[in-house]
Amino acid sequence: MTAPDETGIGVDEWVEQSEGRREGHTGFTAPARRLFDKLTPGSRLTLFLLAAATYPFLVRGSDVRIGITILLLAMVALGLNVVVGWAGLLDLGYVAFYGFGAYFYAIVASDQLPAHWPTWIAIPIIVAASALLGALLSLPSRRLVGDYLAIMTLFFAQIFVELVRNFERLPFVPDDLNLTGGPNGIPGVKPFEFFGFEFNGQELLGGTLPTFSRQYYLVLVFLGLLIVGLHNLNDSRTGRAWRALREDTLAAEHMTMPVNRLKLLAFAVGAGIAGLSGALFATVQNGVFPNNFNLFVLIIMYAAVILGGSGSIPGVVLGAVAIAYVPELLRDPTKAGLLFYVGIAVVLFVLVRRWDKIAATVGGVFVLGLVVRFFSSRIWDESILGEVNDTSLSRLLDDWVLNFESQRDVITSYAFVLAIVGVLLVVLATGWWKIAALIPTLYLAILVWENKLVFQPSITRQLLFGAVLVVMMAVRPQGLLGTRRVEIM
Amino acid sequence: MEFFLQQTVNGLTLGSVYALLALGYSMVYGILKLLNFAHGEVYMFGAFAGYGMLTILGGSSALVVPVWLALVLMFLAAILASSAIGVALERFAYRPLRQSTRIAPLISAIGASFFLQAAALLMFTANSRTFNTPQLIAIDSGIPFGPIRVWMVRVLVIVTSFVLMVLLYLWVNRTKTGKAVRAVSFDREAAAMMGIDVDKVIVVVFLIGSALAGIGGVMVGLVFGRIFHIMGFVAGLKAFTAAVLGGIGSIPGAMLGGLMIGLAEAFTTGYISSTFQNLIVFGLLIVVLLIRPSGLLGRPELVKV
Amino acid sequence: MKPILELRSLSKAFGGLQVIQDLDLVVGAGQIVTDDDPVVGQGEAVADLDFSLKPGEIVSVIGPNGAGKTTLFNLITGIYEPDSGDILMDGRSIIGLSPEQVSNLGVARTFQTLRVFLNMTVKENVMAAAYGNTKVGMWGSVFRTPSARREEKQISDLAESKLSFFGERLMGYRWDQPAYSLSYANRRRLEIARAMATNPRLLMLDEPAAGMNPAETHEITELIGQLRDDVGYSILVIEHDMHVVEGISDRVIALDHGVKIAEGSFEEVATNPHVIEAYLGAGAAGTK
């Protein structure tokens, strides 16, 4: 034994010098991140709520609806975050609880049933019923871990949609009872109403609010309460136990944590939040339809959680804002164009990072465009006579990029495939080869954008979601505000 | 009796396509522990590639080449397109994530599936295409099977799938590459240390799995006529169910699961109602998973403490 | 008085491979009669229980790799169920209990393969383990009731006091660092602190000195002694480092192929020919 006797227990120079080694934030987002770190959770929430509360006064009436969509997505994503981000349970059936809450509210607050329930009774019952359903569905899944849990819950979600679509055709259901409205859904859902106060008008305290404001503030209040509650829960023994379970279920079990009960609780809490959000969704939309709860919606929820940072409350809210707001920008061609070219500029800076190379790329794309246009217009003049998107940006580019009058769909399809191949080459290439691949790729991307995508916001949105998920996983799997995670396999 | 046989043939046809698809899921899962949610989209692109080739050759009614050559070229086109997409998926969506958390590649797969679906919508629009198979292979051609006659296309589908499955089984069990595949699926690191080029093996698995999916896509186009940009979702889900039912990671399991799902669907449609087709299939899966959490032929995972 | 832990002819086989065979063991009671014949007649090895009880006892389990040491731990903590035999905690059988139930009875363990909660902070790792000894429900936490705040403060103090057991190593800024940033040795310490937070009476340490340098090994040896002397735990240790075993053990048990081949003081076991044979192979016993 070589240990000298004067070694006391736990003398550690590393710890003593720790202050000097602390890493600060770097990069151009550092000031914002330092500021974010300095704020207490309470002041962050206050700032967020203040900003959110002024939103309806800053936009036109119909845009308030976008705000409602954002807030609702934030709520439901926070619930998903409990199950996936904290407890680490891969629940692909989550959207079913959202649907359950929505349909439940729609049924008791529309003409589907003769009896209309008062909101203040319906809401607690819906939350409790959703939580119970979540707990029940987690029972058979107890033995399953990881991927198998994901599989099982995915099928629960599919079964939910099937049931809702075919409710009246199920066995043992009387012919005249059509609770879910089948594929047509339930229109005409009543607004929330608390003791005579309806959440659908515009007047409040004698003043007039922008349209939809009552619903907006209703959702905002729920979201604020939810954030406070979840923040408290995260820093409690239950929250810690969930995270311990996520990190290492077996070790958690050895450290006095009742794993099965905690899993059940996580499912129930997540489902309860989803049920509440669903009920709010039903009242805001004035109706529910099977397609509101399909896999696409689930993926949007996951995208919000993952983009923002799984496990982080501010992250998930930020993710929801990004995921719900960006597609709305795409609807307006001017904003969409701006978004596209700003996006390209950002990608260029992140990818290339050197001024001479960026200049070379931009110059290269410009020259390539002129050359292609010159030859193309000589050979086939329909290639420049196409309809131009009616925004100043597109008109500016009309003298540079090709605009096809006929065969537009076929040509853009090929250009699209080539652009994808180009992107893949850019990822693989290094040095100046990267630039060489980037120039035609960018040109093709702009070509496809101006000729097709700008007219197809819904396709663009879907492409964008898919690409964001893939790229995000490769570049920053912890999300915008999440902390890096390690995992031993 | 005739009806029963007819439904059996329907189930076998559908089931062999599901089995081909399920094999891709199962092999990828076996080797990477990854649920490749984009597999259904690979299959959809295969179907469209086959359709594209058919169009180039003049369409079903005005073929410029013999029918057999057209079929071969269609399958080749599908194999090429599908395996190109499959390999690109592996290289760009999954390989960067090998060392990351378990959830990351799953999300990446969902993203890729989304992206591919949108790309198909962009390129092929939302309109469905039809193969017009009866003009290609007469509907009354076929071989007798008891009191009924089985259309030649169905025979083609069932026989081809079975041959492919047997070939795959032999390849995995008898060849050197097949052995390497099994080694990698058993323990990737140990296999790498034994000198197996793991990256190459994984690419080969994606290549084969995607090629089978592409073949399945053309088969579905031939038998059921219509193809459309979201066909991959439901078929992928069913094939995935089949893979899980048989025991994901197990090759015979995928075949068994595929045939079971196909038959279950055919009989539900035939004897009960098509409304409940999906409900019954998913219910069947849940029941099996409850009794045998690792599927019919799968092995339970061992956890080292 | 009853011993804390008692195993009675415990056996466990995996797929035909006998991993633990007819194993008897008592922890927390007094002296144990060593059996001369290792294979036959172990039924009586723990017959004599009415000796005076020491407040805490440190028993080391040694043996070559694959001897069944970790399996023994897994049997006691409820990961596996034994094929035959009985495990008694305070005289009550704990066969069939889940790991959670066993840990709530006062058995805490560390893992050979290190299973800290990597993406939680150091302090949270320890706080999480206080789950079984705290009561506040979910709603209490959501609304931060006064009792919830009080309990949260207690958990925090508990974690800090357990972490302070290791001197400065896990203190200060390290509290808020994720556990994955810790070194191998510090993760071992964190696992011990975490196990301590479950408020155990029996602490089971699986190779606590693995991966530590000589100075750290020396330190952990002293620490294990302190755990017994200051806190009063009974301790069951698996360890390969004979200096550690010598330094801490009241009693040593040697396993080979799941069979107990020797038991007694360190000197007795270290010079036992069966043990030397198990480690060095047949024929080596005579050469020492």
mmCIF file of N, CA, C and O in Angstrom, chain C residues 130-190:
data_model
loop_
_atom_site.group_PDB
_atom_site.id
_atom_site.type_symbol
_atom_site.label_atom_id
_atom_site.label_comp_id
_atom_site.label_asym_id
_atom_site.label_seq_id
_atom_site.Cartn_x
_atom_site.Cartn_y
_atom_site.Cartn_z
ATOM 1 N N ALA C 130 -34.210 9.086 -1.550
ATOM 2 C CA ALA C 130 -34.972 9.269 -0.320
ATOM 3 C C ALA C 130 -36.454 8.992 -0.541
ATOM 4 O O ALA C 130 -37.256 9.178 0.375
ATOM 5 N N TYR C 131 -36.821 8.561 -1.716
ATOM 6 C CA TYR C 131 -38.235 8.390 -2.062
ATOM 7 C C TYR C 131 -38.977 7.546 -1.030
ATOM 8 O O TYR C 131 -40.038 7.928 -0.549
ATOM 9 N N GLY C 132 -38.416 6.403 -0.704
ATOM 10 C CA GLY C 132 -39.125 5.462 0.159
ATOM 11 C C GLY C 132 -39.354 5.981 1.563
ATOM 12 O O GLY C 132 -40.247 5.507 2.272
ATOM 13 N N ASN C 133 -38.561 6.966 1.996
ATOM 14 C CA ASN C 133 -38.693 7.457 3.360
ATOM 15 C C ASN C 133 -39.439 8.771 3.430
ATOM 16 O O ASN C 133 -39.438 9.443 4.459
ATOM 17 N N THR C 134 -40.035 9.176 2.320
ATOM 18 C CA THR C 134 -40.768 10.434 2.317
ATOM 19 C C THR C 134 -42.198 10.162 1.884
ATOM 20 O O THR C 134 -42.490 9.102 1.341
ATOM 21 N N LYS C 135 -43.066 11.118 2.140
ATOM 22 C CA LYS C 135 -44.483 10.788 1.992
ATOM 23 C C LYS C 135 -45.276 11.715 1.083
ATOM 24 O O LYS C 135 -46.322 11.332 0.596
ATOM 25 N N VAL C 136 -44.807 12.936 0.888
ATOM 26 C CA VAL C 136 -45.654 13.923 0.216
ATOM 27 C C VAL C 136 -46.132 13.407 -1.133
ATOM 28 O O VAL C 136 -45.365 12.863 -1.915
ATOM 29 N N GLY C 137 -47.412 13.541 -1.386
ATOM 30 C CA GLY C 137 -47.984 13.030 -2.625
ATOM 31 C C GLY C 137 -47.811 14.003 -3.760
ATOM 32 O O GLY C 137 -47.249 15.101 -3.596
ATOM 33 N N MET C 138 -48.332 13.599 -4.918
ATOM 34 C CA MET C 138 -48.157 14.420 -6.098
ATOM 35 C C MET C 138 -48.819 15.787 -5.939
ATOM 36 O O MET C 138 -48.231 16.819 -6.246
ATOM 37 N N TRP C 139 -50.038 15.812 -5.406
ATOM 38 C CA TRP C 139 -50.743 17.091 -5.303
ATOM 39 C C TRP C 139 -50.054 18.014 -4.309
ATOM 40 O O TRP C 139 -49.989 19.224 -4.516
ATOM 41 N N GLY C 140 -49.539 17.417 -3.230
ATOM 42 C CA GLY C 140 -48.790 18.223 -2.267
ATOM 43 C C GLY C 140 -47.620 18.912 -2.943
ATOM 44 O O GLY C 140 -47.342 20.098 -2.705
ATOM 45 N N SER C 141 -46.941 18.178 -3.825
ATOM 46 C CA SER C 141 -45.803 18.758 -4.533
ATOM 47 C C SER C 141 -46.257 19.833 -5.517
ATOM 48 O O SER C 141 -45.635 20.880 -5.642
ATOM 49 N N VAL C 142 -47.351 19.548 -6.224
ATOM 50 C CA VAL C 142 -47.821 20.497 -7.233
ATOM 51 C C VAL C 142 -48.166 21.832 -6.584
ATOM 52 O O VAL C 142 -47.830 22.895 -7.102
ATOM 53 N N PHE C 143 -48.821 21.766 -5.399
ATOM 54 C CA PHE C 143 -49.234 23.016 -4.759
ATOM 55 C C PHE C 143 -48.211 23.529 -3.756
ATOM 56 O O PHE C 143 -48.460 24.539 -3.093
ATOM 57 N N ARG C 144 -47.088 22.829 -3.616
ATOM 58 C CA ARG C 144 -46.048 23.233 -2.664
ATOM 59 C C ARG C 144 -46.645 23.538 -1.292
ATOM 60 O O ARG C 144 -46.453 24.631 -0.743
ATOM 61 N N THR C 145 -47.325 22.614 -0.726
ATOM 62 C CA THR C 145 -47.905 22.808 0.597
ATOM 63 C C THR C 145 -46.793 22.960 1.628
ATOM 64 O O THR C 145 -45.661 22.539 1.385
ATOM 65 N N PRO C 146 -47.093 23.552 2.780
ATOM 66 C CA PRO C 146 -46.050 23.731 3.798
ATOM 67 C C PRO C 146 -45.364 22.413 4.144
ATOM 68 O O PRO C 146 -44.131 22.364 4.271
ATOM 69 N N SER C 147 -46.123 21.333 4.268
ATOM 70 C CA SER C 147 -45.480 20.067 4.624
ATOM 71 C C SER C 147 -44.578 19.584 3.487
ATOM 72 O O SER C 147 -43.522 18.997 3.737
ATOM 73 N N ALA C 148 -44.975 19.865 2.251
ATOM 74 C CA ALA C 148 -44.127 19.481 1.122
ATOM 75 C C ALA C 148 -42.819 20.260 1.151
ATOM 76 O O ALA C 148 -41.740 19.708 0.930
ATOM 77 N N ARG C 149 -42.910 21.562 1.448
ATOM 78 C CA ARG C 149 -41.684 22.363 1.538
ATOM 79 C C ARG C 149 -40.775 21.840 2.638
ATOM 80 O O ARG C 149 -39.559 21.750 2.471
ATOM 81 N N ARG C 150 -41.404 21.519 3.770
ATOM 82 C CA ARG C 150 -40.619 21.028 4.897
ATOM 83 C C ARG C 150 -39.882 19.753 4.509
ATOM 84 O O ARG C 150 -38.697 19.602 4.730
ATOM 85 N N GLU C 151 -40.626 18.851 3.880
ATOM 86 C CA GLU C 151 -40.020 17.578 3.525
ATOM 87 C C GLU C 151 -38.926 17.762 2.479
ATOM 88 O O GLU C 151 -37.862 17.133 2.557
ATOM 89 N N GLU C 152 -39.175 18.661 1.550
ATOM 90 C CA GLU C 152 -38.181 18.923 0.509
ATOM 91 C C GLU C 152 -36.875 19.408 1.147
ATOM 92 O O GLU C 152 -35.780 19.011 0.754
ATOM 93 N N LYS C 153 -37.022 20.264 2.160
ATOM 94 C CA LYS C 153 -35.849 20.771 2.869
ATOM 95 C C LYS C 153 -35.111 19.614 3.562
ATOM 96 O O LYS C 153 -33.884 19.518 3.512
ATOM 97 N N GLN C 154 -35.900 18.717 4.155
ATOM 98 C CA GLN C 154 -35.285 17.575 4.832
ATOM 99 C C GLN C 154 -34.509 16.711 3.838
ATOM 100 O O GLN C 154 -33.390 16.279 4.112
ATOM 101 N N ILE C 155 -35.129 16.452 2.677
ATOM 102 C CA ILE C 155 -34.464 15.619 1.668
ATOM 103 C C ILE C 155 -33.159 16.277 1.237
ATOM 104 O O ILE C 155 -32.111 15.624 1.135
ATOM 105 N N SER C 156 -33.239 17.585 1.047
ATOM 106 C CA SER C 156 -32.048 18.308 0.606
ATOM 107 C C SER C 156 -30.943 18.221 1.669
ATOM 108 O O SER C 156 -29.777 17.957 1.350
ATOM 109 N N ASP C 157 -31.319 18.422 2.933
ATOM 110 C CA ASP C 157 -30.317 18.325 4.007
ATOM 111 C C ASP C 157 -29.730 16.924 4.088
ATOM 112 O O ASP C 157 -28.520 16.751 4.251
ATOM 113 N N LEU C 158 -30.613 15.931 3.951
ATOM 114 C CA LEU C 158 -30.154 14.551 3.995
ATOM 115 C C LEU C 158 -29.113 14.292 2.906
ATOM 116 O O LEU C 158 -28.038 13.752 3.160
ATOM 117 N N ALA C 159 -29.433 14.754 1.685
ATOM 118 C CA ALA C 159 -28.520 14.521 0.565
ATOM 119 C C ALA C 159 -27.180 15.197 0.839
ATOM 120 O O ALA C 159 -26.111 14.602 0.630
ATOM 121 N N GLU C 160 -27.256 16.430 1.331
ATOM 122 C CA GLU C 160 -25.994 17.138 1.578
ATOM 123 C C GLU C 160 -25.175 16.435 2.639
ATOM 124 O O GLU C 160 -23.953 16.312 2.523
ATOM 125 N N SER C 161 -25.837 15.931 3.665
ATOM 126 C CA SER C 161 -25.064 15.281 4.723
ATOM 127 C C SER C 161 -24.467 13.965 4.219
ATOM 128 O O SER C 161 -23.343 13.620 4.552
ATOM 129 N N LYS C 162 -25.205 13.245 3.380
ATOM 130 C CA LYS C 162 -24.649 11.997 2.854
ATOM 131 C C LYS C 162 -23.470 12.285 1.928
ATOM 132 O O LYS C 162 -22.473 11.573 1.923
ATOM 133 N N LEU C 163 -23.603 13.354 1.130
ATOM 134 C CA LEU C 163 -22.518 13.664 0.200
ATOM 135 C C LEU C 163 -21.291 14.167 0.959
ATOM 136 O O LEU C 163 -20.151 13.961 0.524
ATOM 137 N N SER C 164 -21.513 14.832 2.102
ATOM 138 C CA SER C 164 -20.375 15.368 2.849
ATOM 139 C C SER C 164 -19.552 14.243 3.461
ATOM 140 O O SER C 164 -18.436 14.464 3.919
ATOM 141 N N PHE C 165 -20.095 13.052 3.468
ATOM 142 C CA PHE C 165 -19.377 11.908 4.001
ATOM 143 C C PHE C 165 -18.089 11.656 3.228
ATOM 144 O O PHE C 165 -17.152 11.068 3.737
ATOM 145 N N PHE C 166 -18.039 12.104 1.982
ATOM 146 C CA PHE C 166 -16.865 11.845 1.144
ATOM 147 C C PHE C 166 -15.965 13.060 1.070
ATOM 148 O O PHE C 166 -15.297 13.282 0.068
ATOM 149 N N GLY C 167 -15.940 13.843 2.152
ATOM 150 C CA GLY C 167 -15.084 15.019 2.153
ATOM 151 C C GLY C 167 -15.558 15.996 1.111
ATOM 152 O O GLY C 167 -16.753 16.192 0.919
ATOM 153 N N GLU C 168 -14.599 16.592 0.404
ATOM 154 C CA GLU C 168 -14.962 17.611 -0.582
ATOM 155 C C GLU C 168 -15.314 17.032 -1.934
ATOM 156 O O GLU C 168 -15.715 17.750 -2.836
ATOM 157 N N ARG C 169 -15.097 15.743 -2.065
ATOM 158 C CA ARG C 169 -15.143 15.190 -3.417
ATOM 159 C C ARG C 169 -16.461 15.398 -4.139
ATOM 160 O O ARG C 169 -16.495 15.565 -5.346
ATOM 161 N N LEU C 170 -17.550 15.312 -3.404
ATOM 162 C CA LEU C 170 -18.854 15.444 -4.052
ATOM 163 C C LEU C 170 -19.582 16.686 -3.554
ATOM 164 O O LEU C 170 -20.799 16.739 -3.539
ATOM 165 N N MET C 171 -18.808 17.674 -3.133
ATOM 166 C CA MET C 171 -19.451 18.846 -2.535
ATOM 167 C C MET C 171 -19.384 20.055 -3.463
ATOM 168 O O MET C 171 -18.795 20.011 -4.532
ATOM 169 N N GLY C 172 -19.977 21.133 -2.991
ATOM 170 C CA GLY C 172 -19.879 22.419 -3.668
ATOM 171 C C GLY C 172 -20.483 22.382 -5.057
ATOM 172 O O GLY C 172 -21.607 21.933 -5.237
ATOM 173 N N TYR C 173 -19.712 22.831 -6.010
ATOM 174 C CA TYR C 173 -20.273 22.975 -7.358
ATOM 175 C C TYR C 173 -20.674 21.632 -7.951
ATOM 176 O O TYR C 173 -21.471 21.555 -8.871
ATOM 177 N N ARG C 174 -20.093 20.568 -7.428
ATOM 178 C CA ARG C 174 -20.417 19.241 -7.973
ATOM 179 C C ARG C 174 -21.874 18.871 -7.752
ATOM 180 O O ARG C 174 -22.416 18.029 -8.464
ATOM 181 N N TRP C 175 -22.510 19.462 -6.746
ATOM 182 C CA TRP C 175 -23.920 19.143 -6.494
ATOM 183 C C TRP C 175 -24.772 19.327 -7.736
ATOM 184 O O TRP C 175 -25.699 18.580 -7.981
ATOM 185 N N ASP C 176 -24.460 20.378 -8.475
ATOM 186 C CA ASP C 176 -25.317 20.713 -9.606
ATOM 187 C C ASP C 176 -24.785 20.206 -10.931
ATOM 188 O O ASP C 176 -25.273 20.572 -11.996
ATOM 189 N N GLN C 177 -23.743 19.383 -10.851
ATOM 190 C CA GLN C 177 -23.207 18.831 -12.094
ATOM 191 C C GLN C 177 -23.928 17.521 -12.407
ATOM 192 O O GLN C 177 -24.278 16.772 -11.497
ATOM 193 N N PRO C 178 -24.108 17.247 -13.695
ATOM 194 C CA PRO C 178 -24.707 15.955 -14.016
ATOM 195 C C PRO C 178 -23.757 14.820 -13.622
ATOM 196 O O PRO C 178 -22.538 14.968 -13.675
ATOM 197 N N ALA C 179 -24.340 13.703 -13.234
ATOM 198 C CA ALA C 179 -23.518 12.598 -12.727
ATOM 199 C C ALA C 179 -22.584 12.039 -13.790
ATOM 200 O O ALA C 179 -21.547 11.477 -13.456
ATOM 201 N N TYR C 180 -22.957 12.211 -15.072
ATOM 202 C CA TYR C 180 -22.061 11.645 -16.094
ATOM 203 C C TYR C 180 -20.727 12.364 -16.149
ATOM 204 O O TYR C 180 -19.767 11.869 -16.723
ATOM 205 N N SER C 181 -20.665 13.574 -15.565
ATOM 206 C CA SER C 181 -19.398 14.295 -15.604
ATOM 207 C C SER C 181 -18.433 13.791 -14.536
ATOM 208 O O SER C 181 -17.284 14.211 -14.500
ATOM 209 N N LEU C 182 -18.881 12.908 -13.677
ATOM 210 C CA LEU C 182 -18.007 12.423 -12.602
ATOM 211 C C LEU C 182 -17.039 11.369 -13.115
ATOM 212 O O LEU C 182 -17.327 10.653 -14.066
ATOM 213 N N SER C 183 -15.913 11.282 -12.427
ATOM 214 C CA SER C 183 -14.964 10.220 -12.749
ATOM 215 C C SER C 183 -15.527 8.895 -12.245
ATOM 216 O O SER C 183 -16.489 8.845 -11.485
ATOM 217 N N TYR C 184 -14.876 7.846 -12.702
ATOM 218 C CA TYR C 184 -15.279 6.498 -12.323
ATOM 219 C C TYR C 184 -15.319 6.337 -10.799
ATOM 220 O O TYR C 184 -16.298 5.859 -10.227
ATOM 221 N N ALA C 185 -14.257 6.786 -10.138
ATOM 222 C CA ALA C 185 -14.175 6.625 -8.683
ATOM 223 C C ALA C 185 -15.261 7.444 -7.999
ATOM 224 O O ALA C 185 -15.882 6.990 -7.035
ATOM 225 N N ASN C 186 -15.503 8.642 -8.518
ATOM 226 C CA ASN C 186 -16.533 9.473 -7.906
ATOM 227 C C ASN C 186 -17.931 8.895 -8.129
ATOM 228 O O ASN C 186 -18.816 9.077 -7.301
ATOM 229 N N ARG C 187 -18.112 8.209 -9.233
ATOM 230 C CA ARG C 187 -19.408 7.567 -9.434
ATOM 231 C C ARG C 187 -19.602 6.467 -8.398
ATOM 232 O O ARG C 187 -20.709 6.263 -7.905
ATOM 233 N N ARG C 188 -18.517 5.774 -8.073
ATOM 234 C CA ARG C 188 -18.626 4.750 -7.027
ATOM 235 C C ARG C 188 -19.025 5.391 -5.714
ATOM 236 O O ARG C 188 -19.857 4.879 -4.974
ATOM 237 N N ARG C 189 -18.397 6.540 -5.414
ATOM 238 C CA ARG C 189 -18.742 7.234 -4.171
ATOM 239 C C ARG C 189 -20.192 7.689 -4.191
ATOM 240 O O ARG C 189 -20.910 7.565 -3.203
ATOM 241 N N LEU C 190 -20.595 8.202 -5.356
ATOM 242 C CA LEU C 190 -21.977 8.678 -5.465
ATOM 243 C C LEU C 190 -22.953 7.529 -5.247
ATOM 244 O O LEU C 190 -23.982 7.688 -4.599
#
